Coordinates of C-alpha atoms in Angstrom, one line a residue:
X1 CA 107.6 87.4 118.8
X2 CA 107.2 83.7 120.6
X3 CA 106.3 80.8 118.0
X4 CA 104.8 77.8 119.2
X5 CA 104.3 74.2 117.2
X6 CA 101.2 74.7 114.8
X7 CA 99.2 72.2 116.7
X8 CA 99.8 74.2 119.9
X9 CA 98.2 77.7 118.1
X10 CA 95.5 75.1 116.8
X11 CA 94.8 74.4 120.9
X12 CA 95.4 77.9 122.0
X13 CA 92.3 79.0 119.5
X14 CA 89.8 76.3 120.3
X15 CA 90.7 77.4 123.7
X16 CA 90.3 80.7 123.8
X17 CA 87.2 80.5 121.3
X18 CA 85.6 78.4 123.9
X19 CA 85.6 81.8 126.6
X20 CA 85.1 84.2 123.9
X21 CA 88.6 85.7 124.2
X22 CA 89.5 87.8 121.2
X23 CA 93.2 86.5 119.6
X24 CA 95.8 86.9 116.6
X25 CA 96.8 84.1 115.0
X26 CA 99.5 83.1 112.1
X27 CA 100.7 79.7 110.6
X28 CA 103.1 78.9 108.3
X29 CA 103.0 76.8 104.9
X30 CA 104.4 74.1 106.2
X31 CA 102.4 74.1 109.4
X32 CA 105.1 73.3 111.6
X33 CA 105.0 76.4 113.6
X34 CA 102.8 79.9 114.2
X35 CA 102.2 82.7 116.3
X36 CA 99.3 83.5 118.7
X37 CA 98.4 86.3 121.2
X38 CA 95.5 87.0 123.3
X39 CA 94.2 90.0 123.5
X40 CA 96.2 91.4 120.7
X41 CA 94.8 95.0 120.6
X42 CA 97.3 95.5 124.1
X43 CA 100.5 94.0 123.0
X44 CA 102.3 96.0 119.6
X45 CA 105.1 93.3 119.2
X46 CA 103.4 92.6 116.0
X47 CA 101.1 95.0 114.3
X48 CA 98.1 94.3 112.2
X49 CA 95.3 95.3 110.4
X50 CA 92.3 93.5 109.1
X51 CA 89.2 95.3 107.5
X52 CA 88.7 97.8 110.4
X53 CA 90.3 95.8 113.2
X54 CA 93.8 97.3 114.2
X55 CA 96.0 97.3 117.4
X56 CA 97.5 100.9 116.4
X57 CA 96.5 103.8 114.5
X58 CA 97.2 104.9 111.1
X59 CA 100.2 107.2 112.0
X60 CA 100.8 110.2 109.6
X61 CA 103.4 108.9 106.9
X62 CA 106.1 111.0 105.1
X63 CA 104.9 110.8 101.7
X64 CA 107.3 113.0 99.9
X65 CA 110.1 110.1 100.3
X66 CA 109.4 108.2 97.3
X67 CA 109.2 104.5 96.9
X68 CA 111.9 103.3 95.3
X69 CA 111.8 98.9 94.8
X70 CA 114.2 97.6 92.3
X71 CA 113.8 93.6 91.6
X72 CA 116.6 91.1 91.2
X73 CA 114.7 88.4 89.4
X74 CA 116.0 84.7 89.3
X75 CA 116.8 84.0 85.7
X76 CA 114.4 82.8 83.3
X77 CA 116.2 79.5 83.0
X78 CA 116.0 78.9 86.6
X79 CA 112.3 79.4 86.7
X80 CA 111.9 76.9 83.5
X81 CA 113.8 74.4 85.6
X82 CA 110.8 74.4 87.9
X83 CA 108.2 75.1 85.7
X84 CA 109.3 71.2 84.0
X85 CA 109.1 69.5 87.4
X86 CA 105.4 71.3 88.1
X87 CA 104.6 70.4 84.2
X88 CA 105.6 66.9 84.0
X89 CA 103.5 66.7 87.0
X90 CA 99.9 68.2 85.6
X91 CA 101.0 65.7 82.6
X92 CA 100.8 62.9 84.4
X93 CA 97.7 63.5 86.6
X94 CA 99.2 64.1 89.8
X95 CA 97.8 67.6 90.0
X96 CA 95.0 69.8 88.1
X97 CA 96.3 73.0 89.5
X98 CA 99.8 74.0 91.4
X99 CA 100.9 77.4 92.9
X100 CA 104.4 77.4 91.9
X101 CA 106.2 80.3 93.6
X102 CA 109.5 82.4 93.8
X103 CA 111.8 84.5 96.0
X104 CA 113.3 87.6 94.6
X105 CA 115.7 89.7 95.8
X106 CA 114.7 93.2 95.6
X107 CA 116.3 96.6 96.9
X108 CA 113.9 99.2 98.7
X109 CA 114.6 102.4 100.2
X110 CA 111.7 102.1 102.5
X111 CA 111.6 99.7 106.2
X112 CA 109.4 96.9 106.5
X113 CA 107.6 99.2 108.9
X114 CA 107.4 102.0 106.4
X115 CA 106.1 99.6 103.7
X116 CA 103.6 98.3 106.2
X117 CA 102.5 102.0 107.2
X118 CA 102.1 103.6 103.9
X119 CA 100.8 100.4 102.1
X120 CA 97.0 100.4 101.5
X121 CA 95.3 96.3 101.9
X122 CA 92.3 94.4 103.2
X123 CA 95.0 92.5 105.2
X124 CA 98.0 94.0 106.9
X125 CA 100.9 92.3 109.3
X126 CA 104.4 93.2 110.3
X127 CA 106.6 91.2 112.2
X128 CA 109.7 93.9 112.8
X129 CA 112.6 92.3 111.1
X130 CA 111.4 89.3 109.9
X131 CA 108.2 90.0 107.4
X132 CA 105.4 92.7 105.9
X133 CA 102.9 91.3 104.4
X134 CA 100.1 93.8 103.0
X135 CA 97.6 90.6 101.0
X136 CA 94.3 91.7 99.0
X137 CA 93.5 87.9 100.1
X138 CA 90.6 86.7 102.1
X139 CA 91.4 82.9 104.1
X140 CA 87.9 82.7 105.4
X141 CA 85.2 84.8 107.2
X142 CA 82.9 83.7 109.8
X143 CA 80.0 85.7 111.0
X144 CA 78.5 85.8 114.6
X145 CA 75.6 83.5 113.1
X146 CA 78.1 80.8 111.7
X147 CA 78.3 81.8 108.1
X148 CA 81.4 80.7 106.8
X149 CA 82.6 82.5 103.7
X150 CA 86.0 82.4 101.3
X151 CA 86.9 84.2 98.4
X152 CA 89.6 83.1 96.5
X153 CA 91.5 84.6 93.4
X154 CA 92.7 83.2 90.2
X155 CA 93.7 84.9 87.5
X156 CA 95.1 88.6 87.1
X157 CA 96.0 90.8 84.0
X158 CA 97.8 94.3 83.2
X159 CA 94.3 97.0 83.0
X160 CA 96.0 98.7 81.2
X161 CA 95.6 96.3 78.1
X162 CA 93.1 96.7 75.7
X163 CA 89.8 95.3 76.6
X164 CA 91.8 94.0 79.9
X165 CA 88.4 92.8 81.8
X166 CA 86.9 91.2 78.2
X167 CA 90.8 89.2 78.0
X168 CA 90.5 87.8 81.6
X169 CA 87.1 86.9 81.4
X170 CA 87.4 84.9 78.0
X171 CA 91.0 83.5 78.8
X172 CA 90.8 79.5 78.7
X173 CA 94.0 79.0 81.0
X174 CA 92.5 81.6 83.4
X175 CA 89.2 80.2 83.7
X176 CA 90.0 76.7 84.2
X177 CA 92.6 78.1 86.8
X178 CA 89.6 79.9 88.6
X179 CA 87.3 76.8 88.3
X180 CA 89.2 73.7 89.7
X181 CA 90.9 76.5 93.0
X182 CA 86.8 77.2 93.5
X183 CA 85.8 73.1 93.2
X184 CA 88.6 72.8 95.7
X185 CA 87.8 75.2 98.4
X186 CA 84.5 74.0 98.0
X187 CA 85.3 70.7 99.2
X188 CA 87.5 72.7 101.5
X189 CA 84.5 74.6 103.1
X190 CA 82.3 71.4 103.4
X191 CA 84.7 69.6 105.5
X192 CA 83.7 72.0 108.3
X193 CA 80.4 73.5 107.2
X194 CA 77.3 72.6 105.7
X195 CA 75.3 74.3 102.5
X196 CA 78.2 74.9 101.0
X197 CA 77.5 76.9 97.9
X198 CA 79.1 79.1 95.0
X199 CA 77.6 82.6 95.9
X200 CA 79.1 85.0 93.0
X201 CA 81.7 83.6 90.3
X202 CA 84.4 85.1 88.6
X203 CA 84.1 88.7 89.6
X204 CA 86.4 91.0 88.5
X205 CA 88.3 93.7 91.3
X206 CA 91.0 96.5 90.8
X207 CA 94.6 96.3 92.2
X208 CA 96.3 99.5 92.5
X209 CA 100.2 98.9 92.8
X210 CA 102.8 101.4 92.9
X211 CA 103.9 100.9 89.4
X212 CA 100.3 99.7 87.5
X213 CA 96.4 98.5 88.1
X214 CA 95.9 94.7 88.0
X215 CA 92.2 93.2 87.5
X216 CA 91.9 90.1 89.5
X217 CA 88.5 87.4 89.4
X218 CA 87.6 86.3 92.2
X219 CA 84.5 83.9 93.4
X220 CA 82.1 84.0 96.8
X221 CA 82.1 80.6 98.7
X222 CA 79.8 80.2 101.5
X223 CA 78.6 77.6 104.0
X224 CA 77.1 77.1 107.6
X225 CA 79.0 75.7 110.8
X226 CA 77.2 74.0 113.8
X227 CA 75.9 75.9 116.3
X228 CA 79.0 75.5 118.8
X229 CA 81.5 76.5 115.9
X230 CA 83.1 79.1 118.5
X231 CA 84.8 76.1 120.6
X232 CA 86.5 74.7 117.7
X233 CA 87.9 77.5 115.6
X234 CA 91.6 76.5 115.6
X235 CA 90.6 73.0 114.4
X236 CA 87.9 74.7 111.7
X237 CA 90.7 76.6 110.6
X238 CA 93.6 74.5 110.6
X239 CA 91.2 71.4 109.0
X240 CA 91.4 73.7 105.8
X241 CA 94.8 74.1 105.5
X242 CA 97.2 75.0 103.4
X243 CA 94.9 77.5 101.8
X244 CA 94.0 76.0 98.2
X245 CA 94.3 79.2 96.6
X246 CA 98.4 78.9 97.4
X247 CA 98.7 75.2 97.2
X248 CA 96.4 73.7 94.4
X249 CA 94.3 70.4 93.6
X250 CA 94.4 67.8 94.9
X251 CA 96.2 69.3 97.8
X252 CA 98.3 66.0 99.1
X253 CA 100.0 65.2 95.7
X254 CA 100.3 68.9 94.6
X255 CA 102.1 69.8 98.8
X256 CA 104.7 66.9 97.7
X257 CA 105.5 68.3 93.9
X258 CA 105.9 71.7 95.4
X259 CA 108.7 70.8 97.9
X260 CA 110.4 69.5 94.7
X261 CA 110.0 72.4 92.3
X262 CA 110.7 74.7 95.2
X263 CA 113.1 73.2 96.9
X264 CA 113.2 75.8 100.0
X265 CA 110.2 76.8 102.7
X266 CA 107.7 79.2 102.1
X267 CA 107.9 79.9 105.9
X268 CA 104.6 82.6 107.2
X269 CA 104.4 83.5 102.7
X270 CA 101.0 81.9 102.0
X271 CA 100.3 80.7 105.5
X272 CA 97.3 82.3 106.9
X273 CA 96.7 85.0 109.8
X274 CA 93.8 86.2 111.4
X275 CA 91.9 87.6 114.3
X276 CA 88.4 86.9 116.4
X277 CA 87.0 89.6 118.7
X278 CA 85.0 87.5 120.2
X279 CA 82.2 87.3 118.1
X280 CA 83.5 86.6 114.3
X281 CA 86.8 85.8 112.4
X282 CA 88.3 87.2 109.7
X283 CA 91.8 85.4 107.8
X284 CA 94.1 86.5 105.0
X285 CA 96.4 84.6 103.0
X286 CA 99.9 85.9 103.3
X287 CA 100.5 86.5 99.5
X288 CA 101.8 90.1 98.9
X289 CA 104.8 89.3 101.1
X290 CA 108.0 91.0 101.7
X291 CA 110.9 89.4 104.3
X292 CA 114.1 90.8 105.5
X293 CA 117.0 88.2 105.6
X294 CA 120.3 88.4 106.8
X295 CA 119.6 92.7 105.9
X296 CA 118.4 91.8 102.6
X297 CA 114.8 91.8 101.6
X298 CA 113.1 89.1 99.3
X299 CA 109.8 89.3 97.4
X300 CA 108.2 86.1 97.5
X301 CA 105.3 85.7 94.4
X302 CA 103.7 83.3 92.5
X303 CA 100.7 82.1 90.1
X304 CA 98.6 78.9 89.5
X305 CA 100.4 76.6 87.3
X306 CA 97.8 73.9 85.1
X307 CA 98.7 71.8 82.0
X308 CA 97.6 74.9 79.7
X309 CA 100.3 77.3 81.2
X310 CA 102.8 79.1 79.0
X311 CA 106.1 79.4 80.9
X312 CA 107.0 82.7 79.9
X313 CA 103.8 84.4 80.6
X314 CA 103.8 82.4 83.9
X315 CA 107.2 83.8 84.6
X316 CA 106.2 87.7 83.8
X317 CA 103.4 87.2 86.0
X318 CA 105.4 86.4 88.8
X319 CA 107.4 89.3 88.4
X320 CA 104.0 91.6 88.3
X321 CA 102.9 90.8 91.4
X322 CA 106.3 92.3 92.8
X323 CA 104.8 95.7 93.4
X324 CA 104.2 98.0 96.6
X325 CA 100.1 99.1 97.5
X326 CA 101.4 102.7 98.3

């Protein structure tokens, strides 16, 4: 796969928005460098899938093998270390809400291109030897009439609880998670659009992992672009990133503190890719990530961190998102 500079993909989609050329598109955390291709359906260097828009078809998978995914968490201690730095932070003011995140290494007896095969998601990608991702994450939508939409997610919980849905809904911590990521992508989506307005809060979906069902809330953000939205997408796009929903509030302040607590790159986890056929996009956030290092793989996971968090909860929640969509 050929990576350009971010700014370069950011060119490369105005420009092919401009003709109506359908395109893939992917860009890191950092945005320092991303992926692009024109005319993806004929090129299978990287495969994706996005809600009914593939460049391969859904091959017959051996079923019978089964999955097998054993995590090697970092130590509680080690998370604590970083849950301080994000803490003292949201103590002091400098954020309301931060996505702290971690890498785990994890055996699997499946491929990346197995995983990406058999796994079942709105959004699907596979770089051979370098990263699955299989997110339940919309970025943003936009229509052929300039409707602009995101939904972003905040707050999950084990169904299998008693009164699970009731918990999530009434959980303090959760809900003023889910408030300040929808205030911020908000202000995200009227940057670029106009109307913005909250279309459905806090609805609740099912997860089904290989190992339990999650709920998850999410909310319905939507907005309208100018008429000629088609001949600026890469700057519409790129004008909103990082996604809030893997970053937090305010975004500057909350970028800097994560570098510290984190101390490594996120790389293409919780970028953004997506694809336009000409007509509308659609995006995904690259949570629900999986990357192959040096022949080892690596789970990277996370959750919104705010001045109500409990560390240990945070740090078992991290370690429930490690699961494969089979």
């Amino acid at each position: 796969m050929i990576e350009y500079e971010a700014n370069l993909v950011c060119k490369k989609m105005n420009e092919a928005g401009r003709k109506r050329v359908p395109f893939l598109f992917g860009v890191d955390f950092e945005m320092t460098k991303g992926f692009f291709f024109e005319s993806p359906m004929e090129q299978n260097s990287v495969l994706f899938s996005l809600e009914g828009h593939s460049n391969h078809s859904e091959a017959e998978q051996n079923s019978s093998v089964l999955p097998l995914l054993i995590k090697k968490p970092e130590s509680y201690e080690n998370y604590f270390s970083k849950f301080q730095i994000v803490h003292s932070a949201l103590k002091k003011g400098n954020s309301f809400l931060l996505n702290l995140t971690e890498k785990t290494a994890i055996e699997c007896n499946l491929t990346l291109e197995d995983i990406y095969l058999r796994s079942h998601a709105l959004y699907k990608i596979l770089v051979p030897d370098k990263f699955v991702c299989f997110s339940p994450e919309t970025f943003v939508k936009i229509s052929s009439s300039g409707e602009i939409l995101s939904y972003p997610m905040k707050g999950t919980i084990d169904a299998s609880l008693p009164d699970a849905e009731e918990q999530l809904l009434n959980d303090y911590k959760e809900t003023c998670e889910h408030n300040t990521i929808v205030d911020l992508i908000r202000n995200d989506l009227s940057i670029v659009a106009d109307h913005v307005q909250v279309r459905k809060f806090r609805y609740v979906d099912v997860l089904e992992t290989n190992q339990k069902k999650l709920l998850q809330t999410s909310s319905e953000i939507c907005g309208m672009l100018s008429g000629n939205y088609h001949e600026w997408l890469g700057s519409i796009i790129f004008d909103m990133l990082p996604a809030g929903s893997i970053s937090g509030a305010p975004k500057r302040s909350t970028v800097n503190t994560i570098r510290k607590a984190e101390k490594i790159n996120r790389g293409y986890y919780t970028g953004v890719f997506g694809y336009y056929d000409g007509e509308t996009l659609d995006s995904a956030v690259m949570i629900r990530y999986i990357e192959k290092e040096n022949g080892n793989y690596y789970f990277r996971s996370g959750g919104g961190i705010t001045v109500n968090s409990n560390p240990e909860e945070e740090y078992q929640e991290v370690l429930d998102k490690i699961y494969l969509p089979l």
